[in-house]
Short mmCIF file of N, CA and C in Angstrom, two decimals:
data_model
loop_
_atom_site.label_atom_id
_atom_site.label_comp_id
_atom_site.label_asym_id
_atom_site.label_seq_id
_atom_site.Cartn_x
_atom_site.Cartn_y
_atom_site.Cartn_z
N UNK L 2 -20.38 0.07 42.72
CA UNK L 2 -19.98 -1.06 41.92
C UNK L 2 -19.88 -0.69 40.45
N UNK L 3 -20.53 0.03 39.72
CA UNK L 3 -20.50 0.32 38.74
C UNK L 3 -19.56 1.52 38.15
N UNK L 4 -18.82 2.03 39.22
CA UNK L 4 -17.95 3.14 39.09
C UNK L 4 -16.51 1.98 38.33
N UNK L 5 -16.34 1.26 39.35
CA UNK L 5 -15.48 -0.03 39.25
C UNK L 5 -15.23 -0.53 37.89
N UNK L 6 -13.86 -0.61 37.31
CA UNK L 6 -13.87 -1.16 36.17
C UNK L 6 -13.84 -2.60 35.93
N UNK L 7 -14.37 -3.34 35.67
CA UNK L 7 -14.70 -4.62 35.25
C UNK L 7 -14.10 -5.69 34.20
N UNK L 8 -12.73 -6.62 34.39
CA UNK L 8 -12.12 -7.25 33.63
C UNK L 8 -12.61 -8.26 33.28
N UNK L 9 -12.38 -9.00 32.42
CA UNK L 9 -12.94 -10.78 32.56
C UNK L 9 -11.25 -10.79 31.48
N UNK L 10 -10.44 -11.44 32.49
CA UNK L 10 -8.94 -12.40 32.50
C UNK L 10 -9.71 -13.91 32.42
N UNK L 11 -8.96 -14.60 30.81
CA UNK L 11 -8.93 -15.66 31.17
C UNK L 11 -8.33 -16.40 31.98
N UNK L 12 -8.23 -17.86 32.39
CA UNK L 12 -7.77 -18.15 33.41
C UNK L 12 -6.37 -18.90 33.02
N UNK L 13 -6.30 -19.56 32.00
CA UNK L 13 -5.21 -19.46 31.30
C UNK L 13 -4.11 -18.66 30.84
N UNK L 14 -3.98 -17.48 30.97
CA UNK L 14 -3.01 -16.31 30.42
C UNK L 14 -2.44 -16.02 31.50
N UNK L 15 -0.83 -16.26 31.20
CA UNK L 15 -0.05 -16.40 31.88
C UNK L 15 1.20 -15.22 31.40
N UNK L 16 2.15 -14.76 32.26
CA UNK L 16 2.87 -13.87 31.17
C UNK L 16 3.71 -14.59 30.30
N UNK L 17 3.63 -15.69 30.73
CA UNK L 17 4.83 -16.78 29.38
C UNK L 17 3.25 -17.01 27.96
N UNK L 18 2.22 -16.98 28.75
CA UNK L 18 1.91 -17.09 27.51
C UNK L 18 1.67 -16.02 26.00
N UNK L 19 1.23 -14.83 27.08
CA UNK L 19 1.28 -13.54 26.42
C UNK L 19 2.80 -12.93 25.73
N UNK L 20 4.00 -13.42 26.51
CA UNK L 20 5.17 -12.75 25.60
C UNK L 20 5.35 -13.98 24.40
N UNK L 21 4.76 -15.03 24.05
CA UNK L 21 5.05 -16.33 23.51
C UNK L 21 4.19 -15.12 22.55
N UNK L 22 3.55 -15.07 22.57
CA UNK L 22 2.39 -14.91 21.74
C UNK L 22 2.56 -13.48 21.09
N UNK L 23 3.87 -12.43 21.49
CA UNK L 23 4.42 -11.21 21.38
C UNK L 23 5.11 -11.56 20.57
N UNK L 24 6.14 -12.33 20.82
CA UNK L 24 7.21 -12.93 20.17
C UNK L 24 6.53 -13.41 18.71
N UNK L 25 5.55 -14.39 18.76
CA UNK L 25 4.67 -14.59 17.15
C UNK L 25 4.29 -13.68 16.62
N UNK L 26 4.13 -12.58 16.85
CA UNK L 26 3.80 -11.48 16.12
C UNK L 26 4.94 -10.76 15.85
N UNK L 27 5.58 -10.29 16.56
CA UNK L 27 6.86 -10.01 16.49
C UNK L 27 7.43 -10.65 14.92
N UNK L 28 7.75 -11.96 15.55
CA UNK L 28 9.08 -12.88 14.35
C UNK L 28 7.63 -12.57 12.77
N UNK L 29 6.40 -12.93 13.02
CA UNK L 29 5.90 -12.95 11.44
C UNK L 29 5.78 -11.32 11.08
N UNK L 30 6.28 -10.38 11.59
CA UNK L 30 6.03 -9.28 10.89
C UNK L 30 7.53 -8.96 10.46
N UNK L 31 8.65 -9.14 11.60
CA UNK L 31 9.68 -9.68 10.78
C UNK L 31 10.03 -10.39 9.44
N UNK L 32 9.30 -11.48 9.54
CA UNK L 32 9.55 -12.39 8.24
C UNK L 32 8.77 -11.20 6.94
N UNK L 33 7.89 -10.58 7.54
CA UNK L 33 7.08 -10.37 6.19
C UNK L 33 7.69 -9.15 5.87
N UNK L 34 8.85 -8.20 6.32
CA UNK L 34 9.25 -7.11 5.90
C UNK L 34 10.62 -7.93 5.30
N UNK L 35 11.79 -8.99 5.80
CA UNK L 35 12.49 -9.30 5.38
C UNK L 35 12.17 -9.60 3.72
N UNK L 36 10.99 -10.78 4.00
CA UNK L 36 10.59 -11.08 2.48
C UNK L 36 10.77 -10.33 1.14
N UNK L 37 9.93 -9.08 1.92
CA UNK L 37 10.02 -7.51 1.10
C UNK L 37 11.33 -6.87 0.34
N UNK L 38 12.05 -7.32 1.62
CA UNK L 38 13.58 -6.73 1.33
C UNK L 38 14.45 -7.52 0.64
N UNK L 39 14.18 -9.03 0.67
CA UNK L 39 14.79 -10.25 -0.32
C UNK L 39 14.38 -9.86 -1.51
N UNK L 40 13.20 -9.43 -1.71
CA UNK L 40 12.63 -9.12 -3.37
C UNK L 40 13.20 -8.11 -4.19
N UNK L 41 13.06 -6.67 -3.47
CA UNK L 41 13.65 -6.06 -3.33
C UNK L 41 15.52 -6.21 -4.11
N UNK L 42 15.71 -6.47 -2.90
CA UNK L 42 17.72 -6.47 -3.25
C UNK L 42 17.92 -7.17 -4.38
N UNK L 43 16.73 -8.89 -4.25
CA UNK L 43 17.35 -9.47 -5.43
C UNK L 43 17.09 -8.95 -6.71
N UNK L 44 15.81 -8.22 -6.80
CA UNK L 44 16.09 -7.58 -7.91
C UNK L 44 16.62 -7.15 -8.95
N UNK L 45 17.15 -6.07 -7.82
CA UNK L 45 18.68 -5.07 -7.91
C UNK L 45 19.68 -5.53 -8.66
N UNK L 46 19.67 -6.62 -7.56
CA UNK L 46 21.09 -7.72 -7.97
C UNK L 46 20.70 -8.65 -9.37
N UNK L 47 19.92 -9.02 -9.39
CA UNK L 47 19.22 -9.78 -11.11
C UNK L 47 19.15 -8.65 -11.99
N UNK L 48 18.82 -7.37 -12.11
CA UNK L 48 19.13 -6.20 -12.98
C UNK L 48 20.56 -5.96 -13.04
N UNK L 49 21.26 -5.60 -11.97
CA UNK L 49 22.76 -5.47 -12.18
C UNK L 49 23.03 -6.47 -12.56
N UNK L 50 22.83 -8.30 -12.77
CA UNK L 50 23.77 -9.25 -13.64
C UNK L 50 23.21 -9.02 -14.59
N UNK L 51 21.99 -8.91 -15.29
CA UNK L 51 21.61 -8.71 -16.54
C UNK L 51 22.42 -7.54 -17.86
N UNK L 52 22.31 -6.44 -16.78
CA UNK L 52 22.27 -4.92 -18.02
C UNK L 52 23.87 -4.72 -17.25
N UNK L 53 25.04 -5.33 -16.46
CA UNK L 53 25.93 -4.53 -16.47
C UNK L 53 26.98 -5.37 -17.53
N UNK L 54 28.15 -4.42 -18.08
CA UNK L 54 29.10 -4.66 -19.14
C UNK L 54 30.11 -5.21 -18.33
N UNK L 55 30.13 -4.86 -17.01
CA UNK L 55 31.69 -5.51 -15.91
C UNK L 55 31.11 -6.57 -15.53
N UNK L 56 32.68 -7.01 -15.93
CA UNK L 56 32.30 -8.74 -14.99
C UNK L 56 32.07 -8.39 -13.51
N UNK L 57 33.45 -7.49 -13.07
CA UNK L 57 33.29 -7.19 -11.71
C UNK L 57 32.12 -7.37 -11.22
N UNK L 58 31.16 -6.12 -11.48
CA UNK L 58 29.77 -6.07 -11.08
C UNK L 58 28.87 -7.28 -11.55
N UNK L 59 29.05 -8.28 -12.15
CA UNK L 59 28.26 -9.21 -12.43
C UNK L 59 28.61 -10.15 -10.95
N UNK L 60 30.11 -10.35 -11.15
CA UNK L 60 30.56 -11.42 -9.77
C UNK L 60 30.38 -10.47 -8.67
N UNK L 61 29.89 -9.50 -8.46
CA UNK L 61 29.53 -9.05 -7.06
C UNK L 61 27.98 -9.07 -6.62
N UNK L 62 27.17 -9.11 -7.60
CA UNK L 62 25.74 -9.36 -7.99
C UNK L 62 25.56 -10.53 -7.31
N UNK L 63 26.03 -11.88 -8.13
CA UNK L 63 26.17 -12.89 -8.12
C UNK L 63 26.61 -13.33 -6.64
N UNK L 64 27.30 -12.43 -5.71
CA UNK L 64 27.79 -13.11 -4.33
C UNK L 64 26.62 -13.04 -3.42
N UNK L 65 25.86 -11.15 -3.84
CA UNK L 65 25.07 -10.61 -3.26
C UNK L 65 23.73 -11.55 -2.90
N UNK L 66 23.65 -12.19 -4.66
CA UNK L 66 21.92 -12.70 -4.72
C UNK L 66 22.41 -14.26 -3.51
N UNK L 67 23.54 -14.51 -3.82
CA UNK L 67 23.40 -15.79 -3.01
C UNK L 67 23.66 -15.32 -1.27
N UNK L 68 24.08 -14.36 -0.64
CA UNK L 68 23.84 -13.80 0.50
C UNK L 68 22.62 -13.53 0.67
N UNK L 69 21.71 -12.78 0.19
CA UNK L 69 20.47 -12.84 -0.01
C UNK L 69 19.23 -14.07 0.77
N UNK L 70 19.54 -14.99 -0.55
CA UNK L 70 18.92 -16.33 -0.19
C UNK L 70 19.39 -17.40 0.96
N UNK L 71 20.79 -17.47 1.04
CA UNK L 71 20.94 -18.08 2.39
C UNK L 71 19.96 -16.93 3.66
N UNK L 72 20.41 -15.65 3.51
CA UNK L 72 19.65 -15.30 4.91
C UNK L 72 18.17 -15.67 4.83
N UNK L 73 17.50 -15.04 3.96
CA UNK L 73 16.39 -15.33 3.87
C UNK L 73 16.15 -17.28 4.28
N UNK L 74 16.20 -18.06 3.58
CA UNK L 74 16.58 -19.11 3.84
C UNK L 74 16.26 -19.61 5.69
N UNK L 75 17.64 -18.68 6.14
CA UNK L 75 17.73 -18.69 7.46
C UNK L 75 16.84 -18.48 8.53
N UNK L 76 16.14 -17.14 7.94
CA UNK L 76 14.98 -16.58 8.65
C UNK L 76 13.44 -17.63 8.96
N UNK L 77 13.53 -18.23 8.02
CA UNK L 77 12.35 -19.15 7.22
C UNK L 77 12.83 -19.80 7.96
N UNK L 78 13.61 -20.81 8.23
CA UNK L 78 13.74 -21.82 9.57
C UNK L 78 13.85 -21.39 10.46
N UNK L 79 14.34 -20.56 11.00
CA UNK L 79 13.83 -20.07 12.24
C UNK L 79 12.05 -20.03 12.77
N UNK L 80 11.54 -19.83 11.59
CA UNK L 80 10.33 -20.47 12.59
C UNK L 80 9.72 -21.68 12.40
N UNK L 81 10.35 -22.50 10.94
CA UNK L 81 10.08 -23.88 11.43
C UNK L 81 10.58 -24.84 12.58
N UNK L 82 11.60 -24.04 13.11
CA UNK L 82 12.48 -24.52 14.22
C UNK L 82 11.24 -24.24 15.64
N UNK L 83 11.16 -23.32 15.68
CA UNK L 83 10.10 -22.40 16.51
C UNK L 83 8.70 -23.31 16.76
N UNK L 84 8.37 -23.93 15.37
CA UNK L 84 6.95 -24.44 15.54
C UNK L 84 6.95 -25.83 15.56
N UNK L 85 7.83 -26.24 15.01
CA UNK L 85 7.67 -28.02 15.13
C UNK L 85 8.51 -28.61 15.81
N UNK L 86 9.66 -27.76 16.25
CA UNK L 86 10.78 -28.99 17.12
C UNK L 86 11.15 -28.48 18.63
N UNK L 87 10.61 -27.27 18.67
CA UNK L 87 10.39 -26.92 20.09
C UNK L 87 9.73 -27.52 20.90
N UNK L 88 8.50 -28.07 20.77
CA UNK L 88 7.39 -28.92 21.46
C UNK L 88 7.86 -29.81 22.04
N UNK L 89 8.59 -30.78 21.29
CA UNK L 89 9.22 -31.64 21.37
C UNK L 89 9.83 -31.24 23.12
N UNK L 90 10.53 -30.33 23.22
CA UNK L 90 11.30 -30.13 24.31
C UNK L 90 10.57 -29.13 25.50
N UNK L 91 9.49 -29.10 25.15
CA UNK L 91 9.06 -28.29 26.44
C UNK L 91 9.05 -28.76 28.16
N UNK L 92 8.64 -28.20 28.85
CA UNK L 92 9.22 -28.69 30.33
C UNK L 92 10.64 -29.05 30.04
N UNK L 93 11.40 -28.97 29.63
CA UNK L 93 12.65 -29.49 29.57
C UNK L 93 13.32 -30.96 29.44
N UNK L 94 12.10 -31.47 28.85
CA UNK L 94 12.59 -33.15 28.64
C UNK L 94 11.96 -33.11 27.06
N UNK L 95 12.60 -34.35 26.84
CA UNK L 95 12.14 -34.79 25.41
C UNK L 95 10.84 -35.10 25.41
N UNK L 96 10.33 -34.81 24.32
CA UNK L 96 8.74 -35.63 24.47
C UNK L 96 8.92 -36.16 23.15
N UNK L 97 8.86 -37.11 22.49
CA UNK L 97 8.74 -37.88 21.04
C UNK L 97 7.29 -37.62 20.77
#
């Protein structure tokens, strides 16, 4: 008996609950490298409208920082979508 390796499984854990719970780790380590990379670019892009002499490069800055913030933006609801209005629909019916 003691050769035997010995689990204790809760009785609850299910594989929907364990990939649910993959997936949350997953999407917030996502969010937290995107974040990184929003700071990042916009930067870039707020230094290039500042210090450049071309308009060009100012209006390409300027398209960049607002591509930027919509994605980011995007990402960020994606998990308010995820956490508050999913519930709502689980089992496949509405629940109010």
């Amino acid at each position: 008996m003691t050769l035997l390796p010995t689990s204790a499984y809760a009785a609850n854990d299910t594989i929907w609950t364990k990939a649910s719970e993959i997936m949350q780790d997953v999407y917030t380590q996502v969010l937290g490298i995107s974040t990184i990379a929003a700071i990042v670019t916009a930067s870039i892009a707020l230094l290039l409208m500042n210090f450049s002499k071309s308009g060009k490069t100012v209006d390409e800055s300027r398209a960049w920082l607002k591509r930027i913030i919509i994605t980011w933006a995007i990402l960020n609801s994606l998990g308010f979508v995820m956490a508050y209005i999913t519930p709502f629909f689980q089992g496949g019916t509405w629940k109010p």
